[in-house]
XYZ file of N, CA, C and O in Angstrom:
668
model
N 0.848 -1.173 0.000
C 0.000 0.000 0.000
C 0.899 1.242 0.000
O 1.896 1.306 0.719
N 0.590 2.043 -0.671
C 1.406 3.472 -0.711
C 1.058 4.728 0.688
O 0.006 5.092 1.215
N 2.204 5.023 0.861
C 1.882 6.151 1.910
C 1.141 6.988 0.988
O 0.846 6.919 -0.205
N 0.832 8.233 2.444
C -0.034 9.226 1.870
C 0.810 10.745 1.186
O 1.127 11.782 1.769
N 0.912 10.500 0.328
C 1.592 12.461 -0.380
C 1.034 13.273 -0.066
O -0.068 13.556 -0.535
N 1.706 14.002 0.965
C 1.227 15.422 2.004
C 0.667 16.356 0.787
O -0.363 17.001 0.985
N 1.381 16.440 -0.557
C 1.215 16.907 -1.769
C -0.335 17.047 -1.898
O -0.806 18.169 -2.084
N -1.275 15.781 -1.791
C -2.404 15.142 -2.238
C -3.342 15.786 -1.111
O -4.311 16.534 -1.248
N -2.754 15.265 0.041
C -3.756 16.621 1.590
C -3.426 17.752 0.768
O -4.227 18.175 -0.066
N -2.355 18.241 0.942
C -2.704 20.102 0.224
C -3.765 20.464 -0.931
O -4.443 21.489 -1.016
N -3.730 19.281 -1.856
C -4.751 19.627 -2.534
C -6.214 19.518 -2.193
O -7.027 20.398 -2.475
N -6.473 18.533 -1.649
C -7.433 18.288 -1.131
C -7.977 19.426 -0.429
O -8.792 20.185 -0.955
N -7.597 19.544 0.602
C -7.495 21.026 1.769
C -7.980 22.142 0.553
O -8.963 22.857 0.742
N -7.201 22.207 -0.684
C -7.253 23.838 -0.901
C -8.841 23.610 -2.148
O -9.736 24.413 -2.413
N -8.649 22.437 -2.560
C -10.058 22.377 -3.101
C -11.151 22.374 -2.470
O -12.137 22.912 -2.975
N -11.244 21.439 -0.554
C -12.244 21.988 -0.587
C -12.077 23.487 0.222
O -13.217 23.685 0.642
N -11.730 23.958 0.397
C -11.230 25.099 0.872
C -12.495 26.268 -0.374
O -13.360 27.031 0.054
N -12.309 26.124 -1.218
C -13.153 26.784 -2.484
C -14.435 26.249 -2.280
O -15.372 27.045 -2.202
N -14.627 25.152 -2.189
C -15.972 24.544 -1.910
C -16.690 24.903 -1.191
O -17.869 25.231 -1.317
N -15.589 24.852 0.212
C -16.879 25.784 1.537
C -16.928 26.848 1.158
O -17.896 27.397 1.685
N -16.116 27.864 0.136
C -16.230 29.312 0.154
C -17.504 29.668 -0.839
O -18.295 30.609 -0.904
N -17.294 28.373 -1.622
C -18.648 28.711 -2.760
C -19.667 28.721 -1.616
O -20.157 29.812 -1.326
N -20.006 27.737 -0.999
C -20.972 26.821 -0.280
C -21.763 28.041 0.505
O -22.956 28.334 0.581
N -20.417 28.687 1.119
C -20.924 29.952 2.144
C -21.578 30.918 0.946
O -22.735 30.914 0.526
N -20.728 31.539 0.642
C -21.839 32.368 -0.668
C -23.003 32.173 -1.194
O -23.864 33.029 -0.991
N -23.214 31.389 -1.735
C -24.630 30.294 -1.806
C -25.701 30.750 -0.618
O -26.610 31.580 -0.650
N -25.230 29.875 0.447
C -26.118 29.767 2.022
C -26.281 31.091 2.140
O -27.451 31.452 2.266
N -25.369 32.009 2.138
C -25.715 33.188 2.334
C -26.723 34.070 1.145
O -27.456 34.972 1.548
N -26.683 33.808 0.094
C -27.317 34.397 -0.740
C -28.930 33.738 -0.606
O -29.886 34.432 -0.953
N -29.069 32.754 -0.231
C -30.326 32.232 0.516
C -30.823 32.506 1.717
O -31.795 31.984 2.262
N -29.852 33.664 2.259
C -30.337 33.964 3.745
C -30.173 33.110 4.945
O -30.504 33.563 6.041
N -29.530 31.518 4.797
C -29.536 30.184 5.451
C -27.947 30.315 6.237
O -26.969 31.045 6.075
N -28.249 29.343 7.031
C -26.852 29.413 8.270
C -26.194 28.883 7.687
O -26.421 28.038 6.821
N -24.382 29.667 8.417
C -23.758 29.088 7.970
C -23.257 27.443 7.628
O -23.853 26.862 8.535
N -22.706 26.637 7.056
C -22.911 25.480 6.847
C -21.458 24.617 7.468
O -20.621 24.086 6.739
N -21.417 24.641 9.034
C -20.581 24.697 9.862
C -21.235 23.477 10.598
O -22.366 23.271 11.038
N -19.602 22.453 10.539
C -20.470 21.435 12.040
C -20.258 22.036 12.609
O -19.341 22.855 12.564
N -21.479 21.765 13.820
C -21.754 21.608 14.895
C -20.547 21.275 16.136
O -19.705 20.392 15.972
N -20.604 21.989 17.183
C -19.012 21.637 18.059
C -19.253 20.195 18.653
O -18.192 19.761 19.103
N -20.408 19.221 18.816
C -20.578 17.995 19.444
C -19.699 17.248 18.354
O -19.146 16.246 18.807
N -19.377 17.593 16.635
C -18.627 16.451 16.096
C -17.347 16.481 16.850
O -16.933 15.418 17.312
N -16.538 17.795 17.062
C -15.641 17.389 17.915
C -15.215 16.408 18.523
O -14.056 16.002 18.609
N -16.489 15.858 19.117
C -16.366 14.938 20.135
C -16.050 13.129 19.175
O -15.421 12.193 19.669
N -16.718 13.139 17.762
C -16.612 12.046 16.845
C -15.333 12.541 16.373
O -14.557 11.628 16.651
N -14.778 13.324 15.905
C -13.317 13.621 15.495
C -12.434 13.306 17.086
O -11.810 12.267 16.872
N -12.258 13.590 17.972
C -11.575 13.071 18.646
C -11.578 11.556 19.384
O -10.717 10.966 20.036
N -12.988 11.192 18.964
C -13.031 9.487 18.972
C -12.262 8.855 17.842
O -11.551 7.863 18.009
N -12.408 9.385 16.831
C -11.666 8.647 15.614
C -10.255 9.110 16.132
O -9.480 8.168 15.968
N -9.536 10.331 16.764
C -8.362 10.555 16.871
C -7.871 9.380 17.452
O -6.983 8.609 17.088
N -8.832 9.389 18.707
C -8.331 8.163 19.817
C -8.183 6.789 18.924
O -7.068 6.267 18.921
N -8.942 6.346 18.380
C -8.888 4.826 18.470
C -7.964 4.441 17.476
O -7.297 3.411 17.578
N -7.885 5.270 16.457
C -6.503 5.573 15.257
C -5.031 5.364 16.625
O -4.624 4.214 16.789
N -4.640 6.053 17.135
C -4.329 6.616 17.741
C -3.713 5.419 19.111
O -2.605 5.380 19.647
N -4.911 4.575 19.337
C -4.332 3.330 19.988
C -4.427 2.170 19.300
O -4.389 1.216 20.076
N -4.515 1.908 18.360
C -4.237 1.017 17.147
C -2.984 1.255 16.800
O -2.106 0.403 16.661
N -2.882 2.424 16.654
C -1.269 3.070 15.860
C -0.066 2.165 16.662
O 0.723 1.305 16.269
N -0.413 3.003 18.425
C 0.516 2.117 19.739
C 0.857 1.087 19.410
O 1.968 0.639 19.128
N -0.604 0.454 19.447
C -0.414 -1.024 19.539
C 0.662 -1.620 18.177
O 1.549 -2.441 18.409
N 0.458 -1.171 17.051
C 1.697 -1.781 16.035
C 2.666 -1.305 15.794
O 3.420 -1.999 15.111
N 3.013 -0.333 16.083
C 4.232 0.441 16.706
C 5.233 -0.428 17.993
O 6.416 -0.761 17.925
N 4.526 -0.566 18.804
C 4.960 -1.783 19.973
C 5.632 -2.825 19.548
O 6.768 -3.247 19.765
N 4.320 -3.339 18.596
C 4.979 -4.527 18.095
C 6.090 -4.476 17.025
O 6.735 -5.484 16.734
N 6.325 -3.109 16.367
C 7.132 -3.076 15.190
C 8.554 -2.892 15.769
O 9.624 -3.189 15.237
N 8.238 -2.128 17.431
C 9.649 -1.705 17.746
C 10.181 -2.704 18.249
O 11.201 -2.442 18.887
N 9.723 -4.346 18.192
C 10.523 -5.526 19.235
C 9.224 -6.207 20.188
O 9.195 -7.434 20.282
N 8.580 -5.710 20.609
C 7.537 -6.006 21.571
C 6.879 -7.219 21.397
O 5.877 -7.328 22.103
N 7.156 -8.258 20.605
C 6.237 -9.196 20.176
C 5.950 -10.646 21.319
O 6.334 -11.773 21.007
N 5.339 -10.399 22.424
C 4.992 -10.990 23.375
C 3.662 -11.197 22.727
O 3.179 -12.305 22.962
N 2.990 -10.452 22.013
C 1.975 -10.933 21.786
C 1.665 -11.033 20.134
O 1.909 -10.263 19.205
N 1.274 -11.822 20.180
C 0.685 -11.852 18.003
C 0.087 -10.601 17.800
O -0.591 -10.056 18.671
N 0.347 -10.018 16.468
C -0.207 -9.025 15.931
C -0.604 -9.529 14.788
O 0.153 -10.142 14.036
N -1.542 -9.365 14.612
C -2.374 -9.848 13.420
C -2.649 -9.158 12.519
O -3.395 -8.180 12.483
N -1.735 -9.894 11.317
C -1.329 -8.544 9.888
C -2.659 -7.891 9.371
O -2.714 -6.692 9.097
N -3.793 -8.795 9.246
C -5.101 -7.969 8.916
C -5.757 -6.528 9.945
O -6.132 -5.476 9.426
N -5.772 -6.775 11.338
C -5.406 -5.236 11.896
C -4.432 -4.521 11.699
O -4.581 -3.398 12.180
N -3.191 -4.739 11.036
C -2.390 -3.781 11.394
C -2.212 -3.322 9.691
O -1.477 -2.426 9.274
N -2.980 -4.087 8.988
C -3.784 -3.084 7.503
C -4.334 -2.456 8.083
O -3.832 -1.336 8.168
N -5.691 -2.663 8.879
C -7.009 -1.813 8.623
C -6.271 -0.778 9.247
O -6.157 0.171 8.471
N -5.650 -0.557 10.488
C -4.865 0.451 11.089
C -4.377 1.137 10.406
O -4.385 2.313 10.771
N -3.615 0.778 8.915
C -3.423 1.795 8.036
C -3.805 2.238 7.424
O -3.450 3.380 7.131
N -5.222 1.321 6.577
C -6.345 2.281 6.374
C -6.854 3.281 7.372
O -6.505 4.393 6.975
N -7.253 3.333 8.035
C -8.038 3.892 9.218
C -7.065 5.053 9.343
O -7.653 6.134 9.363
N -5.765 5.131 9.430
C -4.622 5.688 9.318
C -4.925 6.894 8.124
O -5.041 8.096 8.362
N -5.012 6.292 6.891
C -4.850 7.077 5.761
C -6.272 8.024 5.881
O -6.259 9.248 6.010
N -7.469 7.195 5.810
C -8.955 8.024 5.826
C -8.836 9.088 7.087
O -9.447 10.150 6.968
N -8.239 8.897 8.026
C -8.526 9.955 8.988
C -7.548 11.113 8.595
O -7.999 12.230 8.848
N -5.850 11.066 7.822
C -5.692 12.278 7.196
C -6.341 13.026 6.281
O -6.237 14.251 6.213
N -7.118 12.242 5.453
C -7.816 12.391 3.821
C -9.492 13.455 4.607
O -10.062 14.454 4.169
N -9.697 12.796 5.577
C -11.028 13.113 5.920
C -10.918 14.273 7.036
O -11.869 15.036 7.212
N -9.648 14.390 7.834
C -9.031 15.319 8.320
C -8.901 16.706 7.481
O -9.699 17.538 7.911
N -8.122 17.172 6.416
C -8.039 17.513 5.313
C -9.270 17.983 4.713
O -9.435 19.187 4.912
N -10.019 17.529 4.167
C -11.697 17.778 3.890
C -11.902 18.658 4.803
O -12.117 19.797 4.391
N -11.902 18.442 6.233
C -12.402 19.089 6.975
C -11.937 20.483 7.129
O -12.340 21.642 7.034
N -11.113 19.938 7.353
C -9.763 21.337 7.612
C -10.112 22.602 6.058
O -10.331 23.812 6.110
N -10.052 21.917 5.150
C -10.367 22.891 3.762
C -11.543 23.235 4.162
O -11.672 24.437 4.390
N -12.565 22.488 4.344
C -14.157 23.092 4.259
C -13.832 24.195 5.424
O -13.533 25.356 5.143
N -13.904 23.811 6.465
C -13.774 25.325 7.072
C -12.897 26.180 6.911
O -13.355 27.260 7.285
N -11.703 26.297 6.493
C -10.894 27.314 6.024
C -11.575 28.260 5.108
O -11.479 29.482 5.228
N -12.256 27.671 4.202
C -13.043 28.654 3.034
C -14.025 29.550 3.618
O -14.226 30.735 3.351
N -14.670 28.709 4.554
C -16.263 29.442 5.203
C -15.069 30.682 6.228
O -15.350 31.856 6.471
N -13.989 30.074 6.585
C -13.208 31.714 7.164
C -13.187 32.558 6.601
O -13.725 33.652 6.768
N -12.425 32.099 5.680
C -12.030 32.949 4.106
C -13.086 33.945 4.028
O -13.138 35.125 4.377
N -13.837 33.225 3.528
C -15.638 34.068 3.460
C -15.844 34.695 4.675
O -16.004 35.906 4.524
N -15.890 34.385 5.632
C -16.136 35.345 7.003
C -15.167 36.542 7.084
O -15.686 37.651 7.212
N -14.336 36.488 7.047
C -13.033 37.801 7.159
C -12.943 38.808 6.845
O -12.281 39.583 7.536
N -13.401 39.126 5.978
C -14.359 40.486 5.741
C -15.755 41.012 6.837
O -16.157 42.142 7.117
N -16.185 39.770 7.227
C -17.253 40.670 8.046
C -16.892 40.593 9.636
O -17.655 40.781 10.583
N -15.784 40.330 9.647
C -15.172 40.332 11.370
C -15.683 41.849 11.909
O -16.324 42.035 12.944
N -15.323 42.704 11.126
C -15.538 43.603 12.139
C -16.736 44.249 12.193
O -16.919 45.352 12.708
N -17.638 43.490 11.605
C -19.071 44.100 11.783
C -20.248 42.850 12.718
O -21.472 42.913 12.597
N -19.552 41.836 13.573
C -20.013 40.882 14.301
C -19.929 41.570 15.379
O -18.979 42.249 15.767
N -20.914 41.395 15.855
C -20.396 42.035 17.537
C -20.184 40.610 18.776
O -20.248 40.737 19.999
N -19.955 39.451 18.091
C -19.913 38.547 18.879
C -18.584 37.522 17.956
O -18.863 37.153 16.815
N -17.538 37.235 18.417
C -17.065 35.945 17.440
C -17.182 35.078 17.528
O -16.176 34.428 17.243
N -18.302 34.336 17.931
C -18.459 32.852 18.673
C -18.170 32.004 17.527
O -17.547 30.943 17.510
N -18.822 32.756 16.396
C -18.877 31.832 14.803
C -17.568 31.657 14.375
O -17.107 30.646 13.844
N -17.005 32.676 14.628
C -15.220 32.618 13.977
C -14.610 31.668 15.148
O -13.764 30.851 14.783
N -14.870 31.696 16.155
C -13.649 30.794 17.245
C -14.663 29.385 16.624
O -14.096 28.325 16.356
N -15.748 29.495 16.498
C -16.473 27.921 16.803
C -15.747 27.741 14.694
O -15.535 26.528 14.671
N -15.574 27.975 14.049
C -15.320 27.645 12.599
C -12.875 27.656 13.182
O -11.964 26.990 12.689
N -12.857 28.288 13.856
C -11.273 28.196 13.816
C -10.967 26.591 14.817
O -10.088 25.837 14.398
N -11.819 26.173 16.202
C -12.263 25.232 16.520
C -12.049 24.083 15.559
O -11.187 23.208 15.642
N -13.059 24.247 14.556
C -13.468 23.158 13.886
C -12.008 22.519 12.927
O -11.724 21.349 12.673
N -11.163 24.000 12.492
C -10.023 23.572 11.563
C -9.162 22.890 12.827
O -8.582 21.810 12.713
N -9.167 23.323 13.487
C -8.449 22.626 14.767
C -8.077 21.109 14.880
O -7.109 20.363 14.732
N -9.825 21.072 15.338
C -10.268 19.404 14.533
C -9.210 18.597 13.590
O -8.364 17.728 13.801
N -9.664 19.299 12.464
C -9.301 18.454 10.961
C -7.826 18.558 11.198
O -7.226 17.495 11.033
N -7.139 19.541 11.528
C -5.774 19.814 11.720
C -5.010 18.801 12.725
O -3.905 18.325 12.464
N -5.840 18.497 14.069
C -5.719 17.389 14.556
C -5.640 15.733 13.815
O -4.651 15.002 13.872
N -6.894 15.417 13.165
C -6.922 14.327 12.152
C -6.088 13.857 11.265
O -5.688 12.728 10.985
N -5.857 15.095 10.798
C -4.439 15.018 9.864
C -2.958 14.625 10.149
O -2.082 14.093 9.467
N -3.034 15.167 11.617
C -1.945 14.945 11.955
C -1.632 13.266 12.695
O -0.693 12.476 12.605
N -2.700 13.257 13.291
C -2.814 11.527 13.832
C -2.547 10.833 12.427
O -1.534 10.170 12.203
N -3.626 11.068 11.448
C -3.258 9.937 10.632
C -1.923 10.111 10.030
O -1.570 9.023 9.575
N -1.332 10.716 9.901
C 0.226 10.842 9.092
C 0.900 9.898 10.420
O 1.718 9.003 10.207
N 0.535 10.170 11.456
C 1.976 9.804 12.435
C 1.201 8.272 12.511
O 1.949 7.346 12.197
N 0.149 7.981 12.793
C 0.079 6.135 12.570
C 0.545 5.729 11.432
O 1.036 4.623 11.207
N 0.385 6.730 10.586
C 0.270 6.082 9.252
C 2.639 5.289 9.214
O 3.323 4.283 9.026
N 2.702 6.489 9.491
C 4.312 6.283 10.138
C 4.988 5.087 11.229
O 6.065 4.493 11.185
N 3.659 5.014 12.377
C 3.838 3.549 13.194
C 4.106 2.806 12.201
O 5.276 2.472 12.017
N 3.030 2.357 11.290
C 2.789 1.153 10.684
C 3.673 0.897 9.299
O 3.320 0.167 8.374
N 5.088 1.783 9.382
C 5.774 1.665 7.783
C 6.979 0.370 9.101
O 7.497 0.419 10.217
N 6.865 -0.385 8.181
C 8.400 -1.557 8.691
C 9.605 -0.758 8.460
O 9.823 0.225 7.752
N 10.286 -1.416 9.212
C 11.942 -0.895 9.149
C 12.524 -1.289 7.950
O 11.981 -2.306 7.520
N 13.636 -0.772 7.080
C 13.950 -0.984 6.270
C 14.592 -2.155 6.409
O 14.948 -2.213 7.586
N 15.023 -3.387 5.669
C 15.646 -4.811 6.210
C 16.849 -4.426 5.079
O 17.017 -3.789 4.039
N 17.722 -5.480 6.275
C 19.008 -5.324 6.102
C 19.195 -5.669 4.691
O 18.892 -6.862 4.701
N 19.500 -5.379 3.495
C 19.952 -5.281 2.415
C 21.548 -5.678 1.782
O 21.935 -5.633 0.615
N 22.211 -6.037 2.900
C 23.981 -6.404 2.898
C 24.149 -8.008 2.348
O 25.096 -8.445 1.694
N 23.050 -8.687 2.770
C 23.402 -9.874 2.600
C 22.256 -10.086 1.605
O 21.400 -10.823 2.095
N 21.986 -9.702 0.447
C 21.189 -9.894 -0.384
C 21.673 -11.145 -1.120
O 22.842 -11.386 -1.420
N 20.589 -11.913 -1.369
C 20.772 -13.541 -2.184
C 21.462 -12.790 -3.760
O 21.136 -11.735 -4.303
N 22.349 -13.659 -4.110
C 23.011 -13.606 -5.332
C 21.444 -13.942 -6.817
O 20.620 -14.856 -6.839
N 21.618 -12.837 -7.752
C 20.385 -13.671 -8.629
C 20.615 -14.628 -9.238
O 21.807 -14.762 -9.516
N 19.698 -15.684 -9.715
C 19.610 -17.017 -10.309
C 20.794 -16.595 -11.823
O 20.873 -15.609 -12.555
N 21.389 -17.623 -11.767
C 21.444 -17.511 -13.524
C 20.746 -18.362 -14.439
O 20.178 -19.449 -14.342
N 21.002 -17.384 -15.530
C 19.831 -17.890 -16.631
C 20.248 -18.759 -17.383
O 21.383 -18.693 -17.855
N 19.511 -19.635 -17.614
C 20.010 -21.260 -18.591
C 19.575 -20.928 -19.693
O 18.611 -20.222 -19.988
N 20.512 -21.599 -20.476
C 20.243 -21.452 -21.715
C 19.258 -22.578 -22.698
O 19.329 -23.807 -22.681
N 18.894 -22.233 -23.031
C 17.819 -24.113 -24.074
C 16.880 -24.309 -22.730
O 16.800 -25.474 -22.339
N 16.069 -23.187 -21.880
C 15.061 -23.498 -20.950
C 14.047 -23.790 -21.542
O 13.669 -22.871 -22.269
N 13.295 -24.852 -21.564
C 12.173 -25.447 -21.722
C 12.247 -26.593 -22.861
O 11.242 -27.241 -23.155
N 13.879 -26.869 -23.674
C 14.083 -27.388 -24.275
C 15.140 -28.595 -24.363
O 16.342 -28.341 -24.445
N 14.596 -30.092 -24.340
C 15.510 -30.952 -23.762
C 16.077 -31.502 -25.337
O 15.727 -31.442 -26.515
N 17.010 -31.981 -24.630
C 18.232 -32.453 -25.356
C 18.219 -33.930 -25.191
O 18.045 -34.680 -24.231
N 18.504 -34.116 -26.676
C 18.122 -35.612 -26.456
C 19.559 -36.342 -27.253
O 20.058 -35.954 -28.309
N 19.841 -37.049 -26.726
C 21.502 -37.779 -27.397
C 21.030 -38.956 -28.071
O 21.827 -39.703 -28.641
């Protein structure tokens, strides 16, 4: 499986980054709220932080020597899936509200309250968090490079393969 190209988050991030900014323009030109989670996801973004997060431990442990106990190669995939979607979905997040800032920043100084700007800077917080868990499990779960010094000599190639000789 391929790591994740920080390259690929930036894009992600800055596309949807435009998305929430359209999105806000829109909502607003409809008169409709802004289109902001709610601060209770918090609480589902830092569950996914966590359990990413002790999955990561756990094959990390085992990668650094720890093997008292079996690790079982099919968790310590999904761990890197789980790994990769929480930067990718981290990212998303992080762009979508960056844009709806973007869009807000101009009217900072005509709010007489910033609850909306801390609760939308909050939220990049979040995704900024996500992102960062999944890169660093995603990092638990790369193997050590193996020793390469004593590499097997390659086969040599025969000549008349598949063709017998008959006296």
């Amino acid at each position: 499986m391929r790591t994740i190209r920080p390259a690929w988050l930036v894009v992600v991030t800055i596309v949807l980054a435009a998305v929430g900014w359209v999105a806000t323009e829109l909502t607003q030109r409809a008169s409709l709220a802004l289109p902001v989670l709610p601060l209770s996801s918090l609480a589902t973004m830092g569950l996914i932080v966590a359990v990413c997060l002790i999955l990561g431990f756990k094959v990390r442990r085992w990668r650094d020597g720890n093997r008292n106990k079996h690790l079982d190669p099919l968790l310590a995939a999904r761990t890197l899936v789980l790994a990769q979607a929480c930067a990718y979905a981290g990212a998303v997040l992080l762009g979508w509200h960056a844009g709806i800032l973007l869009d807000q920043l101009p009217t900072i100084s005509l709010r007489p309250d910033l609850a909306v700007i801390w609760h939308i800077v909050v939220m990049m917080g979040g995704g900024a968090a996500m992102v960062a868990a999944g890169l660093v499990v995603e990092r638990f779960c790369k193997l050590p490079p193996e020793d390469t010094d004593a590499a097997p000599k390659p086969r040599e190639k025969r000549e008349g393969r598949g063709e017998e000789e008959f006296a």
